[in-house]
mmCIF file of the C-alpha atoms, coordinates in Angstrom:
data_MODEL
# 
_entry.id   MODEL 
# 
loop_
_atom_site.group_PDB 
_atom_site.id 
_atom_site.type_symbol 
_atom_site.label_atom_id 
_atom_site.label_alt_id 
_atom_site.label_comp_id 
_atom_site.label_asym_id 
_atom_site.label_entity_id 
_atom_site.label_seq_id 
_atom_site.pdbx_PDB_ins_code 
_atom_site.Cartn_x 
_atom_site.Cartn_y 
_atom_site.Cartn_z 
_atom_site.occupancy 
_atom_site.B_iso_or_equiv 
_atom_site.pdbx_formal_charge 
_atom_site.auth_seq_id 
_atom_site.auth_comp_id 
_atom_site.auth_asym_id 
_atom_site.auth_atom_id 
_atom_site.pdbx_PDB_model_num 
ATOM 1   C CA . UNK A 1 1   ? 22.393 57.531 44.415 1.00 0.00 ? 1   UNK A CA 1 
ATOM 2   C CA . UNK A 1 2   ? 23.784 56.307 47.131 1.00 0.00 ? 2   UNK A CA 1 
ATOM 3   C CA . UNK A 1 3   ? 22.663 55.601 51.031 1.00 0.00 ? 3   UNK A CA 1 
ATOM 4   C CA . UNK A 1 4   ? 24.574 55.452 53.839 1.00 0.00 ? 4   UNK A CA 1 
ATOM 5   C CA . UNK A 1 5   ? 24.130 54.205 57.484 1.00 0.00 ? 5   UNK A CA 1 
ATOM 6   C CA . UNK A 1 6   ? 26.080 55.774 60.498 1.00 0.00 ? 6   UNK A CA 1 
ATOM 7   C CA . UNK A 1 7   ? 26.206 52.628 62.950 1.00 0.00 ? 7   UNK A CA 1 
ATOM 8   C CA . UNK A 1 8   ? 28.058 53.291 66.702 1.00 0.00 ? 8   UNK A CA 1 
ATOM 9   C CA . UNK A 1 9   ? 27.430 54.033 70.013 1.00 0.00 ? 9   UNK A CA 1 
ATOM 10  C CA . UNK A 1 10  ? 24.872 55.779 71.615 1.00 0.00 ? 10  UNK A CA 1 
ATOM 11  C CA . UNK A 1 11  ? 23.867 54.634 74.665 1.00 0.00 ? 11  UNK A CA 1 
ATOM 12  C CA . UNK A 1 12  ? 26.313 55.738 77.404 1.00 0.00 ? 12  UNK A CA 1 
ATOM 13  C CA . UNK A 1 13  ? 27.403 57.915 74.472 1.00 0.00 ? 13  UNK A CA 1 
ATOM 14  C CA . UNK A 1 14  ? 26.817 62.010 76.081 1.00 0.00 ? 14  UNK A CA 1 
ATOM 15  C CA . UNK A 1 15  ? 28.162 63.215 73.156 1.00 0.00 ? 15  UNK A CA 1 
ATOM 16  C CA . UNK A 1 16  ? 26.648 60.836 70.342 1.00 0.00 ? 16  UNK A CA 1 
ATOM 17  C CA . UNK A 1 17  ? 24.760 63.317 68.578 1.00 0.00 ? 17  UNK A CA 1 
ATOM 18  C CA . UNK A 1 18  ? 27.546 65.836 67.963 1.00 0.00 ? 18  UNK A CA 1 
ATOM 19  C CA . UNK A 1 19  ? 29.994 62.413 66.352 1.00 0.00 ? 19  UNK A CA 1 
ATOM 20  C CA . UNK A 1 20  ? 26.873 61.297 64.240 1.00 0.00 ? 20  UNK A CA 1 
ATOM 21  C CA . UNK A 1 21  ? 26.182 64.808 63.075 1.00 0.00 ? 21  UNK A CA 1 
ATOM 22  C CA . UNK A 1 22  ? 30.020 65.017 62.302 1.00 0.00 ? 22  UNK A CA 1 
ATOM 23  C CA . UNK A 1 23  ? 30.020 62.393 60.104 1.00 0.00 ? 23  UNK A CA 1 
ATOM 24  C CA . UNK A 1 24  ? 26.481 62.822 58.429 1.00 0.00 ? 24  UNK A CA 1 
ATOM 25  C CA . UNK A 1 25  ? 27.958 66.345 57.748 1.00 0.00 ? 25  UNK A CA 1 
ATOM 26  C CA . UNK A 1 26  ? 31.092 64.849 56.195 1.00 0.00 ? 26  UNK A CA 1 
ATOM 27  C CA . UNK A 1 27  ? 29.528 61.559 53.865 1.00 0.00 ? 27  UNK A CA 1 
ATOM 28  C CA . UNK A 1 28  ? 26.592 64.628 53.065 1.00 0.00 ? 28  UNK A CA 1 
ATOM 29  C CA . UNK A 1 29  ? 29.401 66.553 51.580 1.00 0.00 ? 29  UNK A CA 1 
ATOM 30  C CA . UNK A 1 30  ? 30.633 63.422 50.034 1.00 0.00 ? 30  UNK A CA 1 
ATOM 31  C CA . UNK A 1 31  ? 26.847 63.081 48.324 1.00 0.00 ? 31  UNK A CA 1 
ATOM 32  C CA . UNK A 1 32  ? 25.852 60.214 50.409 1.00 0.00 ? 32  UNK A CA 1 
ATOM 33  C CA . UNK A 1 33  ? 22.139 60.110 51.440 1.00 0.00 ? 33  UNK A CA 1 
ATOM 34  C CA . UNK A 1 34  ? 22.557 59.837 55.048 1.00 0.00 ? 34  UNK A CA 1 
ATOM 35  C CA . UNK A 1 35  ? 20.813 57.820 57.179 1.00 0.00 ? 35  UNK A CA 1 
ATOM 36  C CA . UNK A 1 36  ? 21.825 59.055 60.783 1.00 0.00 ? 36  UNK A CA 1 
ATOM 37  C CA . UNK A 1 37  ? 19.947 56.750 64.126 1.00 0.00 ? 37  UNK A CA 1 
ATOM 38  C CA . UNK A 1 38  ? 21.164 59.911 65.894 1.00 0.00 ? 38  UNK A CA 1 
ATOM 39  C CA . UNK A 1 39  ? 17.987 61.553 64.614 1.00 0.00 ? 39  UNK A CA 1 
ATOM 40  C CA . UNK A 1 40  ? 15.584 59.411 65.926 1.00 0.00 ? 40  UNK A CA 1 
ATOM 41  C CA . UNK A 1 41  ? 13.066 60.487 68.583 1.00 0.00 ? 41  UNK A CA 1 
ATOM 42  C CA . UNK A 1 42  ? 14.198 60.633 72.019 1.00 0.00 ? 42  UNK A CA 1 
ATOM 43  C CA . UNK A 1 43  ? 12.163 57.978 74.308 1.00 0.00 ? 43  UNK A CA 1 
ATOM 44  C CA . UNK A 1 44  ? 10.746 55.099 72.739 1.00 0.00 ? 44  UNK A CA 1 
ATOM 45  C CA . UNK A 1 45  ? 12.348 51.949 73.853 1.00 0.00 ? 45  UNK A CA 1 
ATOM 46  C CA . UNK A 1 46  ? 15.278 49.396 73.071 1.00 0.00 ? 46  UNK A CA 1 
ATOM 47  C CA . UNK A 1 47  ? 13.104 47.062 70.556 1.00 0.00 ? 47  UNK A CA 1 
ATOM 48  C CA . UNK A 1 48  ? 12.174 49.940 68.300 1.00 0.00 ? 48  UNK A CA 1 
ATOM 49  C CA . UNK A 1 49  ? 15.067 51.571 68.316 1.00 0.00 ? 49  UNK A CA 1 
ATOM 50  C CA . UNK A 1 50  ? 16.704 48.596 66.230 1.00 0.00 ? 50  UNK A CA 1 
ATOM 51  C CA . UNK A 1 51  ? 13.523 47.407 64.674 1.00 0.00 ? 51  UNK A CA 1 
ATOM 52  C CA . UNK A 1 52  ? 13.639 51.874 62.743 1.00 0.00 ? 52  UNK A CA 1 
ATOM 53  C CA . UNK A 1 53  ? 17.457 50.802 62.784 1.00 0.00 ? 53  UNK A CA 1 
ATOM 54  C CA . UNK A 1 54  ? 17.848 46.946 60.929 1.00 0.00 ? 54  UNK A CA 1 
ATOM 55  C CA . UNK A 1 55  ? 15.130 48.896 58.159 1.00 0.00 ? 55  UNK A CA 1 
ATOM 56  C CA . UNK A 1 56  ? 17.843 51.133 57.719 1.00 0.00 ? 56  UNK A CA 1 
ATOM 57  C CA . UNK A 1 57  ? 20.788 49.134 57.932 1.00 0.00 ? 57  UNK A CA 1 
ATOM 58  C CA . UNK A 1 58  ? 18.857 47.207 54.579 1.00 0.00 ? 58  UNK A CA 1 
ATOM 59  C CA . UNK A 1 59  ? 17.881 49.511 52.475 1.00 0.00 ? 59  UNK A CA 1 
ATOM 60  C CA . UNK A 1 60  ? 21.836 50.710 53.155 1.00 0.00 ? 60  UNK A CA 1 
ATOM 61  C CA . UNK A 1 61  ? 23.548 50.673 50.692 1.00 0.00 ? 61  UNK A CA 1 
ATOM 62  C CA . UNK A 1 62  ? 26.611 51.006 53.343 1.00 0.00 ? 62  UNK A CA 1 
ATOM 63  C CA . UNK A 1 63  ? 27.317 51.892 56.427 1.00 0.00 ? 63  UNK A CA 1 
ATOM 64  C CA . UNK A 1 64  ? 29.965 53.799 58.410 1.00 0.00 ? 64  UNK A CA 1 
ATOM 65  C CA . UNK A 1 65  ? 31.017 52.222 61.232 1.00 0.00 ? 65  UNK A CA 1 
ATOM 66  C CA . UNK A 1 66  ? 32.501 54.699 63.825 1.00 0.00 ? 66  UNK A CA 1 
ATOM 67  C CA . UNK A 1 67  ? 35.469 54.474 66.778 1.00 0.00 ? 67  UNK A CA 1 
ATOM 68  C CA . UNK A 1 68  ? 33.578 51.962 69.083 1.00 0.00 ? 68  UNK A CA 1 
ATOM 69  C CA . UNK A 1 69  ? 31.483 49.922 67.609 1.00 0.00 ? 69  UNK A CA 1 
ATOM 70  C CA . UNK A 1 70  ? 32.582 46.948 69.464 1.00 0.00 ? 70  UNK A CA 1 
ATOM 71  C CA . UNK A 1 71  ? 31.430 47.881 72.312 1.00 0.00 ? 71  UNK A CA 1 
ATOM 72  C CA . UNK A 1 72  ? 27.998 48.428 71.670 1.00 0.00 ? 72  UNK A CA 1 
ATOM 73  C CA . UNK A 1 73  ? 25.165 45.820 71.585 1.00 0.00 ? 73  UNK A CA 1 
ATOM 74  C CA . UNK A 1 74  ? 22.899 47.990 68.845 1.00 0.00 ? 74  UNK A CA 1 
ATOM 75  C CA . UNK A 1 75  ? 25.755 49.006 66.122 1.00 0.00 ? 75  UNK A CA 1 
ATOM 76  C CA . UNK A 1 76  ? 27.271 45.527 66.758 1.00 0.00 ? 76  UNK A CA 1 
ATOM 77  C CA . UNK A 1 77  ? 24.272 43.599 65.478 1.00 0.00 ? 77  UNK A CA 1 
ATOM 78  C CA . UNK A 1 78  ? 23.612 46.238 63.044 1.00 0.00 ? 78  UNK A CA 1 
ATOM 79  C CA . UNK A 1 79  ? 27.093 45.529 61.622 1.00 0.00 ? 79  UNK A CA 1 
ATOM 80  C CA . UNK A 1 80  ? 25.891 41.484 61.841 1.00 0.00 ? 80  UNK A CA 1 
ATOM 81  C CA . UNK A 1 81  ? 23.231 42.229 59.431 1.00 0.00 ? 81  UNK A CA 1 
ATOM 82  C CA . UNK A 1 82  ? 24.484 44.092 57.008 1.00 0.00 ? 82  UNK A CA 1 
ATOM 83  C CA . UNK A 1 83  ? 27.955 41.764 56.603 1.00 0.00 ? 83  UNK A CA 1 
ATOM 84  C CA . UNK A 1 84  ? 24.701 39.142 56.263 1.00 0.00 ? 84  UNK A CA 1 
ATOM 85  C CA . UNK A 1 85  ? 23.208 41.715 53.737 1.00 0.00 ? 85  UNK A CA 1 
ATOM 86  C CA . UNK A 1 86  ? 26.301 42.328 51.515 1.00 0.00 ? 86  UNK A CA 1 
ATOM 87  C CA . UNK A 1 87  ? 26.380 45.144 52.396 1.00 0.00 ? 87  UNK A CA 1 
ATOM 88  C CA . UNK A 1 88  ? 29.589 48.106 52.417 1.00 0.00 ? 88  UNK A CA 1 
ATOM 89  C CA . UNK A 1 89  ? 31.198 48.927 55.457 1.00 0.00 ? 89  UNK A CA 1 
ATOM 90  C CA . UNK A 1 90  ? 33.354 51.055 55.846 1.00 0.00 ? 90  UNK A CA 1 
ATOM 91  C CA . UNK A 1 91  ? 35.293 51.720 59.690 1.00 0.00 ? 91  UNK A CA 1 
ATOM 92  C CA . UNK A 1 92  ? 37.612 54.195 58.148 1.00 0.00 ? 92  UNK A CA 1 
ATOM 93  C CA . UNK A 1 93  ? 35.284 57.792 57.164 1.00 0.00 ? 93  UNK A CA 1 
ATOM 94  C CA . UNK A 1 94  ? 38.470 58.883 55.438 1.00 0.00 ? 94  UNK A CA 1 
ATOM 95  C CA . UNK A 1 95  ? 37.816 55.775 53.025 1.00 0.00 ? 95  UNK A CA 1 
ATOM 96  C CA . UNK A 1 96  ? 34.355 56.646 52.030 1.00 0.00 ? 96  UNK A CA 1 
ATOM 97  C CA . UNK A 1 97  ? 34.806 57.444 49.218 1.00 0.00 ? 97  UNK A CA 1 
ATOM 98  C CA . UNK A 1 98  ? 32.216 60.274 47.105 1.00 0.00 ? 98  UNK A CA 1 
ATOM 99  C CA . UNK A 1 99  ? 29.767 59.630 45.121 1.00 0.00 ? 99  UNK A CA 1 
ATOM 100 C CA . UNK A 1 100 ? 27.654 60.951 42.286 1.00 0.00 ? 100 UNK A CA 1 
ATOM 101 C CA . UNK A 1 101 ? 24.173 61.887 43.289 1.00 0.00 ? 101 UNK A CA 1 
ATOM 102 C CA . UNK A 1 102 ? 21.668 60.874 40.210 1.00 0.00 ? 102 UNK A CA 1 
# 
């Protein structure tokens, strides 16, 4: 089973939930297990969010970088961590292959 994490701007992005949900649905249709940080509960501290998100990155087979990730401190941190771990990174949704769930 292949797991993919979605990374992109959330803070300061009023449409983040719609954006992340649309990407999540696309990835699900391709057979991926999706780790979506936009589904975390509201009200936690930034360090708590990053701790959870980095754990998700650590457990993902791939990471999908959304437009604007370069301007997000959280997403750039997640990308750097994925790079260090050797996790496959995608920057275009069309480039993400379909997978078969076992």
